[in-house]
PDB file of C-alpha atoms in Angstrom:
ATOM      1  CA  MET A  12       6.066   7.947 -16.059  1.00  0.00           C
ATOM      2  CA  LYS A  13       5.644   6.000 -12.931  1.00  0.00           C
ATOM      3  CA  VAL A  14       2.423   6.214 -10.539  1.00  0.00           C
ATOM      4  CA  ARG A  15       4.222   6.527  -7.174  1.00  0.00           C
ATOM      5  CA  LEU A  16       2.529   6.191  -3.744  1.00  0.00           C
ATOM      6  CA  SER A  17       4.301   7.462  -0.578  1.00  0.00           C
ATOM      7  CA  LYS A  18       4.809   4.865   2.212  1.00  0.00           C
ATOM      8  CA  LEU A  19       2.474   5.487   5.109  1.00  0.00           C
ATOM      9  CA  PHE A  20       2.935   4.643   8.861  1.00  0.00           C
ATOM     10  CA  ARG A  21       0.554   4.430  11.574  1.00  0.00           C
ATOM     11  CA  LEU A  22       0.235   2.826  15.284  1.00  0.00           C
ATOM     12  CA  VAL A  23      -1.529  -0.534  14.527  1.00  0.00           C
ATOM     13  CA  ALA A  24      -1.116  -4.146  15.994  1.00  0.00           C
ATOM     14  CA  VAL A  25      -0.686  -5.896  12.422  1.00  0.00           C
ATOM     15  CA  PRO A  26       0.090  -4.332   9.189  1.00  0.00           C
ATOM     16  CA  SER A  27      -2.826  -3.285   6.865  1.00  0.00           C
ATOM     17  CA  VAL A  28      -2.916  -3.817   3.068  1.00  0.00           C
ATOM     18  CA  ILE A  29      -3.855  -1.116   0.658  1.00  0.00           C
ATOM     19  CA  LEU A  30      -4.781  -2.256  -2.963  1.00  0.00           C
ATOM     20  CA  VAL A  31      -3.997  -0.150  -6.033  1.00  0.00           C
ATOM     21  CA  THR A  32      -5.739  -1.355  -9.156  1.00  0.00           C
ATOM     22  CA  LEU A  33      -3.749  -0.084 -12.360  1.00  0.00           C
ATOM     23  CA  ALA A  34      -6.023   0.637 -15.617  1.00  0.00           C
ATOM     24  CA  VAL A  35      -2.955   2.023 -17.503  1.00  0.00           C
ATOM     25  CA  GLN A  36      -0.174   0.385 -19.428  1.00  0.00           C
ATOM     26  CA  LEU A  37       2.420   2.341 -17.161  1.00  0.00           C
ATOM     27  CA  PRO A  38       5.278   1.032 -14.767  1.00  0.00           C
ATOM     28  CA  ALA A  39       3.866   1.398 -11.347  1.00  0.00           C
ATOM     29  CA  CYS A  40       5.016   1.932  -7.877  1.00  0.00           C
ATOM     30  CA  ALA A  41       3.435   1.059  -4.387  1.00  0.00           C
ATOM     31  CA  GLY A  42       5.413   2.057  -1.361  1.00  0.00           C
ATOM     32  CA  LEU A  43       8.924   2.276  -2.919  1.00  0.00           C
ATOM     33  CA  PHE A  44       8.709  -0.583  -5.256  1.00  0.00           C
ATOM     34  CA  SER A  45       7.855  -0.854  -9.062  1.00  0.00           C
ATOM     35  CA  VAL A  46       6.600  -3.370 -11.432  1.00  0.00           C
ATOM     36  CA  THR A  47       6.855  -3.698 -15.192  1.00  0.00           C
ATOM     37  CA  PRO A  48       4.718  -4.348 -17.015  1.00  0.00           C
ATOM     38  CA  VAL A  49       1.422  -3.454 -15.018  1.00  0.00           C
ATOM     39  CA  ARG A  50      -0.557  -5.207 -17.414  1.00  0.00           C
ATOM     40  CA  ILE A  51       0.388  -8.844 -17.955  1.00  0.00           C
ATOM     41  CA  TYR A  52      -0.276 -10.535 -21.371  1.00  0.00           C
ATOM     42  CA  MET A  53       0.368 -14.090 -22.432  1.00  0.00           C
ATOM     43  CA  THR A  54      -0.821 -16.112 -25.480  1.00  0.00           C
ATOM     44  CA  SER A  55      -2.111 -19.574 -25.634  1.00  0.00           C
ATOM     45  CA  LYS A  56       1.555 -20.803 -26.380  1.00  0.00           C
ATOM     46  CA  ASP A  57       3.466 -18.991 -23.595  1.00  0.00           C
ATOM     47  CA  ARG A  58       4.804 -21.189 -20.614  1.00  0.00           C
ATOM     48  CA  ALA A  59       6.043 -18.191 -18.892  1.00  0.00           C
ATOM     49  CA  VAL A  60       6.382 -14.224 -19.116  1.00  0.00           C
ATOM     50  CA  ALA A  61       8.937 -12.083 -17.487  1.00  0.00           C
ATOM     51  CA  VAL A  62       8.192  -9.507 -14.925  1.00  0.00           C
ATOM     52  CA  THR A  63      10.551  -6.981 -13.526  1.00  0.00           C
ATOM     53  CA  LEU A  64      10.741  -5.786 -10.007  1.00  0.00           C
ATOM     54  CA  THR A  65      12.487  -2.810  -8.543  1.00  0.00           C
ATOM     55  CA  ASN A  66      13.241  -1.534  -5.274  1.00  0.00           C
ATOM     56  CA  GLU A  67      12.996   2.150  -5.525  1.00  0.00           C
ATOM     57  CA  GLY A  68      14.035   2.828  -1.921  1.00  0.00           C
ATOM     58  CA  ASP A  69      16.902   2.916   0.308  1.00  0.00           C
ATOM     59  CA  SER A  70      15.933  -0.304   2.550  1.00  0.00           C
ATOM     60  CA  GLU A  71      15.567  -3.911   1.728  1.00  0.00           C
ATOM     61  CA  ILE A  72      12.108  -5.047   1.123  1.00  0.00           C
ATOM     62  CA  ALA A  73      10.196  -8.400   0.410  1.00  0.00           C
ATOM     63  CA  LEU A  74       7.522  -9.019  -2.158  1.00  0.00           C
ATOM     64  CA  GLN A  75       5.048 -11.844  -2.442  1.00  0.00           C
ATOM     65  CA  ALA A  76       2.261 -12.437  -5.264  1.00  0.00           C
ATOM     66  CA  ASP A  77      -1.134 -13.826  -4.791  1.00  0.00           C
ATOM     67  CA  ILE A  78      -2.978 -14.932  -8.006  1.00  0.00           C
ATOM     68  CA  TYR A  79      -6.726 -14.944  -8.381  1.00  0.00           C
ATOM     69  CA  THR A  80      -9.026 -16.107 -11.159  1.00  0.00           C
ATOM     70  CA  TRP A  81     -11.118 -12.910 -12.171  1.00  0.00           C
ATOM     71  CA  THR A  82     -14.458 -12.885 -13.474  1.00  0.00           C
ATOM     72  CA  GLN A  83     -17.391 -10.651 -13.342  1.00  0.00           C
ATOM     73  CA  GLN A  84     -21.029 -11.224 -12.736  1.00  0.00           C
ATOM     74  CA  PRO A  85     -23.627 -10.461 -15.471  1.00  0.00           C
ATOM     75  CA  ASP A  86     -23.653  -7.051 -14.074  1.00  0.00           C
ATOM     76  CA  GLY A  87     -20.241  -6.274 -13.978  1.00  0.00           C
ATOM     77  CA  THR A  88     -19.471  -6.963 -10.477  1.00  0.00           C
ATOM     78  CA  ASP A  89     -15.926  -8.215 -10.179  1.00  0.00           C
ATOM     79  CA  SER A  90     -15.318 -11.901  -8.347  1.00  0.00           C
ATOM     80  CA  MET A  91     -11.692 -13.105  -7.536  1.00  0.00           C
ATOM     81  CA  VAL A  92     -10.809 -16.465  -6.207  1.00  0.00           C
ATOM     82  CA  LEU A  93      -7.403 -17.588  -5.214  1.00  0.00           C
ATOM     83  CA  THR A  94      -5.777 -19.904  -7.698  1.00  0.00           C
ATOM     84  CA  GLU A  95      -2.976 -21.946  -8.499  1.00  0.00           C
ATOM     85  CA  ASP A  96      -3.372 -21.768 -12.382  1.00  0.00           C
ATOM     86  CA  LEU A  97      -0.094 -19.324 -12.430  1.00  0.00           C
ATOM     87  CA  LEU A  98       2.866 -19.269 -10.587  1.00  0.00           C
ATOM     88  CA  LEU A  99       5.399 -16.511  -9.767  1.00  0.00           C
ATOM     89  CA  SER A 100       8.815 -18.020  -9.283  1.00  0.00           C
ATOM     90  CA  PRO A 101      10.285 -17.229  -6.893  1.00  0.00           C
ATOM     91  CA  PRO A 102       7.302 -16.911  -4.638  1.00  0.00           C
ATOM     92  CA  ILE A 103       8.829 -14.539  -2.214  1.00  0.00           C
ATOM     93  CA  ILE A 104      11.217 -11.873  -3.364  1.00  0.00           C
ATOM     94  CA  LYS A 105      13.996  -9.989  -1.408  1.00  0.00           C
ATOM     95  CA  LEU A 106      15.247  -6.728  -2.997  1.00  0.00           C
ATOM     96  CA  ALA A 107      18.139  -4.857  -1.654  1.00  0.00           C
ATOM     97  CA  PRO A 108      18.051  -1.075  -2.038  1.00  0.00           C
ATOM     98  CA  ARG A 109      17.873   0.099  -5.482  1.00  0.00           C
ATOM     99  CA  ALA A 110      18.045  -3.487  -6.691  1.00  0.00           C
ATOM    100  CA  ARG A 111      16.117  -5.061  -9.867  1.00  0.00           C
ATOM    101  CA  GLN A 112      15.178  -8.434 -10.346  1.00  0.00           C
ATOM    102  CA  VAL A 113      13.430 -10.250 -13.392  1.00  0.00           C
ATOM    103  CA  VAL A 114      11.049 -13.232 -12.060  1.00  0.00           C
ATOM    104  CA  ARG A 115       8.823 -15.543 -14.241  1.00  0.00           C
ATOM    105  CA  LEU A 116       5.231 -15.777 -14.271  1.00  0.00           C
ATOM    106  CA  ALA A 117       4.655 -19.462 -15.241  1.00  0.00           C
ATOM    107  CA  MET A 118       0.991 -20.821 -16.363  1.00  0.00           C
ATOM    108  CA  LEU A 119       0.507 -24.084 -15.047  1.00  0.00           C
ATOM    109  CA  ALA A 120      -3.121 -24.838 -15.949  1.00  0.00           C
ATOM    110  CA  PRO A 121      -4.575 -25.913 -19.513  1.00  0.00           C
ATOM    111  CA  ARG A 122      -5.140 -23.308 -21.709  1.00  0.00           C
ATOM    112  CA  ASP A 123      -8.743 -22.587 -23.287  1.00  0.00           C
ATOM    113  CA  ALA A 124      -8.482 -22.450 -26.934  1.00  0.00           C
ATOM    114  CA  THR A 125     -11.863 -20.728 -27.472  1.00  0.00           C
ATOM    115  CA  ARG A 126     -11.792 -17.877 -25.040  1.00  0.00           C
ATOM    116  CA  GLN A 127      -9.626 -15.496 -22.963  1.00  0.00           C
ATOM    117  CA  MET A 128      -8.684 -16.478 -19.638  1.00  0.00           C
ATOM    118  CA  THR A 129      -8.323 -13.814 -16.871  1.00  0.00           C
ATOM    119  CA  TYR A 130      -6.556 -13.383 -13.555  1.00  0.00           C
ATOM    120  CA  ARG A 131      -5.358 -10.877 -11.261  1.00  0.00           C
ATOM    121  CA  MET A 132      -1.963 -10.727  -9.751  1.00  0.00           C
ATOM    122  CA  ILE A 133      -1.586  -8.803  -6.541  1.00  0.00           C
ATOM    123  CA  MET A 134       2.033  -8.002  -5.786  1.00  0.00           C
ATOM    124  CA  ARG A 135       2.569  -6.761  -2.030  1.00  0.00           C
ATOM    125  CA  GLU A 136       5.051  -6.056   0.404  1.00  0.00           C
ATOM    126  CA  VAL A 137       5.455  -8.561   3.327  1.00  0.00           C
ATOM    127  CA  PRO A 138       6.281  -6.208   6.345  1.00  0.00           C
ATOM    128  CA  GLU A 139       7.299  -9.128   8.610  1.00  0.00           C
ATOM    129  CA  LEU A 140      10.043 -10.171   6.441  1.00  0.00           C
ATOM    130  CA  THR A 141      11.481  -6.808   5.964  1.00  0.00           C
ATOM    131  CA  PRO A 142      14.274  -5.798   8.410  1.00  0.00           C
ATOM    132  CA  ALA A 143      13.268  -2.673  10.718  1.00  0.00           C
ATOM    133  CA  LYS A 144      15.107   0.334  10.629  1.00  0.00           C
ATOM    134  CA  ASP A 145      14.738   0.920  14.287  1.00  0.00           C
ATOM    135  CA  LYS A 146      12.734  -0.125  17.508  1.00  0.00           C
ATOM    136  CA  SER A 147       9.902   2.195  16.619  1.00  0.00           C
ATOM    137  CA  ILE A 148       6.429   0.627  17.390  1.00  0.00           C
ATOM    138  CA  GLN A 149       5.223   2.194  14.091  1.00  0.00           C
ATOM    139  CA  VAL A 150       4.416  -0.483  11.646  1.00  0.00           C
ATOM    140  CA  PRO A 151       4.129   0.106   7.857  1.00  0.00           C
ATOM    141  CA  ILE A 152       1.041  -0.118   6.036  1.00  0.00           C
ATOM    142  CA  ALA A 153       1.899  -2.566   3.202  1.00  0.00           C
ATOM    143  CA  LEU A 154       0.494  -1.268  -0.194  1.00  0.00           C
ATOM    144  CA  ALA A 155      -0.124  -3.840  -2.903  1.00  0.00           C
ATOM    145  CA  LEU A 156      -0.573  -3.592  -6.809  1.00  0.00           C
ATOM    146  CA  ASN A 157      -3.330  -5.337  -8.344  1.00  0.00           C
ATOM    147  CA  MET A 158      -2.656  -6.024 -11.974  1.00  0.00           C
ATOM    148  CA  PRO A 159      -4.603  -7.896 -14.513  1.00  0.00           C
ATOM    149  CA  VAL A 160      -3.327 -11.105 -16.596  1.00  0.00           C
ATOM    150  CA  PHE A 161      -4.674 -12.077 -19.855  1.00  0.00           C
ATOM    151  CA  VAL A 162      -4.126 -15.458 -21.461  1.00  0.00           C
ATOM    152  CA  THR A 163      -5.340 -15.080 -24.953  1.00  0.00           C
ATOM    153  CA  PRO A 164      -5.885 -17.634 -27.869  1.00  0.00           C
ATOM    154  CA  PRO A 165      -5.808 -16.414 -31.519  1.00  0.00           C
ATOM    155  CA  VAL A 166      -9.611 -16.623 -31.780  1.00  0.00           C
ATOM    156  CA  ALA A 167     -10.658 -14.670 -28.751  1.00  0.00           C
ATOM    157  CA  LYS A 168     -12.022 -11.398 -29.676  1.00  0.00           C
ATOM    158  CA  ARG A 169     -14.456  -8.796 -27.687  1.00  0.00           C
ATOM    159  CA  GLU A 170     -17.918  -8.066 -29.053  1.00  0.00           C
ATOM    160  CA  VAL A 171     -19.533  -4.962 -27.512  1.00  0.00           C
ATOM    161  CA  SER A 172     -22.783  -3.382 -27.957  1.00  0.00           C
ATOM    162  CA  CYS A 173     -24.149  -0.379 -26.277  1.00  0.00           C
ATOM    163  CA  GLU A 174     -27.435   1.493 -25.699  1.00  0.00           C
ATOM    164  CA  VAL A 175     -28.205   4.926 -24.119  1.00  0.00           C
ATOM    165  CA  LYS A 176     -30.889   5.274 -21.517  1.00  0.00           C
ATOM    166  CA  ARG A 177     -31.854   8.731 -19.946  1.00  0.00           C
ATOM    167  CA  VAL A 178     -31.819   9.250 -15.933  1.00  0.00           C
ATOM    168  CA  ASP A 179     -32.962  12.697 -15.882  1.00  0.00           C
ATOM    169  CA  ALA A 180     -32.592  15.992 -18.097  1.00  0.00           C
ATOM    170  CA  LYS A 181     -28.737  16.093 -17.404  1.00  0.00           C
ATOM    171  CA  THR A 182     -27.855  12.529 -16.755  1.00  0.00           C
ATOM    172  CA  LEU A 183     -27.406   9.834 -19.430  1.00  0.00           C
ATOM    173  CA  GLN A 184     -26.540   6.072 -18.872  1.00  0.00           C
ATOM    174  CA  VAL A 185     -24.646   4.008 -21.404  1.00  0.00           C
ATOM    175  CA  LEU A 186     -25.101   0.224 -20.911  1.00  0.00           C
ATOM    176  CA  CYS A 187     -22.347  -1.656 -22.824  1.00  0.00           C
ATOM    177  CA  SER A 188     -22.754  -5.709 -23.081  1.00  0.00           C
ATOM    178  CA  ASN A 189     -19.593  -7.922 -23.852  1.00  0.00           C
ATOM    179  CA  THR A 190     -20.833 -11.027 -25.661  1.00  0.00           C
ATOM    180  CA  GLY A 191     -17.421 -11.882 -27.152  1.00  0.00           C
ATOM    181  CA  THR A 192     -14.649 -13.878 -25.779  1.00  0.00           C
ATOM    182  CA  ALA A 193     -11.953 -11.427 -24.717  1.00  0.00           C
ATOM    183  CA  TYR A 194     -11.948  -8.322 -22.293  1.00  0.00           C
ATOM    184  CA  ALA A 195     -12.885  -4.906 -23.531  1.00  0.00           C
ATOM    185  CA  GLN A 196     -11.711  -2.053 -21.560  1.00  0.00           C
ATOM    186  CA  ILE A 197     -13.569   1.353 -22.452  1.00  0.00           C
ATOM    187  CA  ARG A 198     -11.327   4.473 -22.412  1.00  0.00           C
ATOM    188  CA  GLU A 199     -13.883   7.030 -23.828  1.00  0.00           C
ATOM    189  CA  VAL A 200     -17.194   7.182 -24.881  1.00  0.00           C
ATOM    190  CA  VAL A 201     -18.818  10.327 -26.801  1.00  0.00           C
ATOM    191  CA  LEU A 202     -22.255  10.984 -27.633  1.00  0.00           C
ATOM    192  CA  LYS A 203     -22.814  13.502 -30.561  1.00  0.00           C
ATOM    193  CA  ARG A 204     -25.516  14.925 -32.653  1.00  0.00           C
ATOM    194  CA  GLY A 205     -24.069  16.378 -35.803  1.00  0.00           C
ATOM    195  CA  ASP A 206     -21.053  18.550 -35.023  1.00  0.00           C
ATOM    196  CA  GLN A 207     -22.520  19.011 -31.249  1.00  0.00           C
ATOM    197  CA  GLN A 208     -21.109  16.938 -28.491  1.00  0.00           C
ATOM    198  CA  LEU A 209     -23.808  16.031 -26.042  1.00  0.00           C
ATOM    199  CA  ALA A 210     -21.820  14.049 -23.478  1.00  0.00           C
ATOM    200  CA  ARG A 211     -18.381  12.398 -22.729  1.00  0.00           C
ATOM    201  CA  PHE A 212     -16.869   9.980 -20.599  1.00  0.00           C
ATOM    202  CA  GLU A 213     -13.404   9.115 -19.854  1.00  0.00           C
ATOM    203  CA  GLY A 214     -12.031   6.197 -17.733  1.00  0.00           C
ATOM    204  CA  GLY A 215     -10.933   2.586 -17.834  1.00  0.00           C
ATOM    205  CA  ASN A 216     -13.854   0.156 -17.278  1.00  0.00           C
ATOM    206  CA  TYR A 217     -12.978  -3.296 -17.845  1.00  0.00           C
ATOM    207  CA  ILE A 218     -15.908  -5.424 -19.479  1.00  0.00           C
ATOM    208  CA  LEU A 219     -15.102  -9.191 -19.199  1.00  0.00           C
ATOM    209  CA  PRO A 220     -16.904 -11.760 -21.653  1.00  0.00           C
ATOM    210  CA  GLY A 221     -20.557 -12.284 -20.459  1.00  0.00           C
ATOM    211  CA  ALA A 222     -20.649  -9.120 -18.346  1.00  0.00           C
ATOM    212  CA  ARG A 223     -22.257  -5.833 -18.586  1.00  0.00           C
ATOM    213  CA  LYS A 224     -21.283  -2.149 -17.398  1.00  0.00           C
ATOM    214  CA  THR A 225     -23.254   0.800 -16.731  1.00  0.00           C
ATOM    215  CA  ILE A 226     -21.429   4.296 -17.591  1.00  0.00           C
ATOM    216  CA  SER A 227     -23.003   7.248 -16.364  1.00  0.00           C
ATOM    217  CA  MET A 228     -22.623  10.692 -18.212  1.00  0.00           C
ATOM    218  CA  LYS A 229     -23.398  14.107 -17.570  1.00  0.00           C
ATOM    219  CA  SER A 230     -24.828  16.023 -20.712  1.00  0.00           C
ATOM    220  CA  THR A 231     -22.630  18.684 -21.814  1.00  0.00           C
ATOM    221  CA  GLN A 232     -25.386  20.138 -24.099  1.00  0.00           C
ATOM    222  CA  GLU A 233     -29.157  19.636 -24.079  1.00  0.00           C
ATOM    223  CA  ALA A 234     -29.632  16.387 -25.374  1.00  0.00           C
ATOM    224  CA  GLY A 235     -33.460  16.062 -26.563  1.00  0.00           C
ATOM    225  CA  PRO A 236     -35.181  12.915 -27.810  1.00  0.00           C
ATOM    226  CA  GLY A 237     -34.050  11.704 -31.212  1.00  0.00           C
ATOM    227  CA  GLU A 238     -31.207  10.029 -32.872  1.00  0.00           C
ATOM    228  CA  ALA A 239     -27.524  10.507 -31.805  1.00  0.00           C
ATOM    229  CA  GLU A 240     -23.956   9.054 -32.648  1.00  0.00           C
ATOM    230  CA  LEU A 241     -22.226   7.120 -29.929  1.00  0.00           C
ATOM    231  CA  THR A 242     -18.721   6.476 -30.586  1.00  0.00           C
ATOM    232  CA  VAL A 243     -16.826   4.084 -28.165  1.00  0.00           C
ATOM    233  CA  THR A 244     -13.137   4.008 -27.912  1.00  0.00           C
ATOM    234  CA  PHE A 245     -11.134   1.009 -26.385  1.00  0.00           C
ATOM    235  CA  ASP A 246      -7.520   0.746 -24.704  1.00  0.00           C
ATOM    236  CA  ASP A 247      -6.061  -0.539 -27.980  1.00  0.00           C
ATOM    237  CA  SER A 248      -7.297   3.024 -29.566  1.00  0.00           C
ATOM    238  CA  GLN A 249      -9.799   1.201 -31.828  1.00  0.00           C
ATOM    239  CA  SER A 250     -13.140   2.687 -31.887  1.00  0.00           C
ATOM    240  CA  GLN A 251     -16.838   1.684 -32.785  1.00  0.00           C
ATOM    241  CA  THR A 252     -19.786   4.175 -33.771  1.00  0.00           C
ATOM    242  CA  ALA A 253     -23.260   3.379 -33.544  1.00  0.00           C
ATOM    243  CA  VAL A 254     -26.460   5.409 -33.995  1.00  0.00           C
ATOM    244  CA  VAL A 255     -28.573   5.515 -31.042  1.00  0.00           C
ATOM    245  CA  THR A 256     -32.151   6.769 -30.006  1.00  0.00           C
ATOM    246  CA  LEU A 257     -32.383   8.929 -27.005  1.00  0.00           C
ATOM    247  CA  PRO A 258     -35.625   8.610 -24.984  1.00  0.00           C
TER     248      PRO A 258
END
């Protein structure tokens, strides 16, 4: 399965860039190019990993990658800073129609042996390097894929704890903190009392080490005060269950 976005056109003086963030482990397309894998893992021993780029269209395209360190504030707000810790080789790739090329993402910075290092690689089209089909004044909007990169030592682990707060009669908030040394991605949160499901969330929220995320859930059943069972499921299909007290 591929996530596909149609290429858009409009009358503008310079190209704009639309970023698409991928939260699932699927091949992905922006415009008419695809990247595999969409989420990149490196161990502390890897010098480089392979990334496959495919031109899905009928015209030549040029692609370029920018790499950022990716951190989160304590409240879960993302922060990205351009970095030279990683390098994609070659830095600019030209692909003929329907062509495929394997490139290398190399780690240049020293590894951290105690915690995971987290980055974002933004792969984007470079319209000015792509031959125009005609003399139209329409300029393509360059779409870009925003992909996470994780460099993980063996000791790095997530440590997630959650609590529940009530916003109103039908809305609950689940506050999850990651005190570990590796990312957590929450795919599902289910709140139950006995066999009765009180609320459910499905998504792809990342929580980096030291950060906290707030998840809002609408009650599917009346959730009165008292104990309930909260089950959190992560992207690796592992889950953890805890007893929480609803206010």
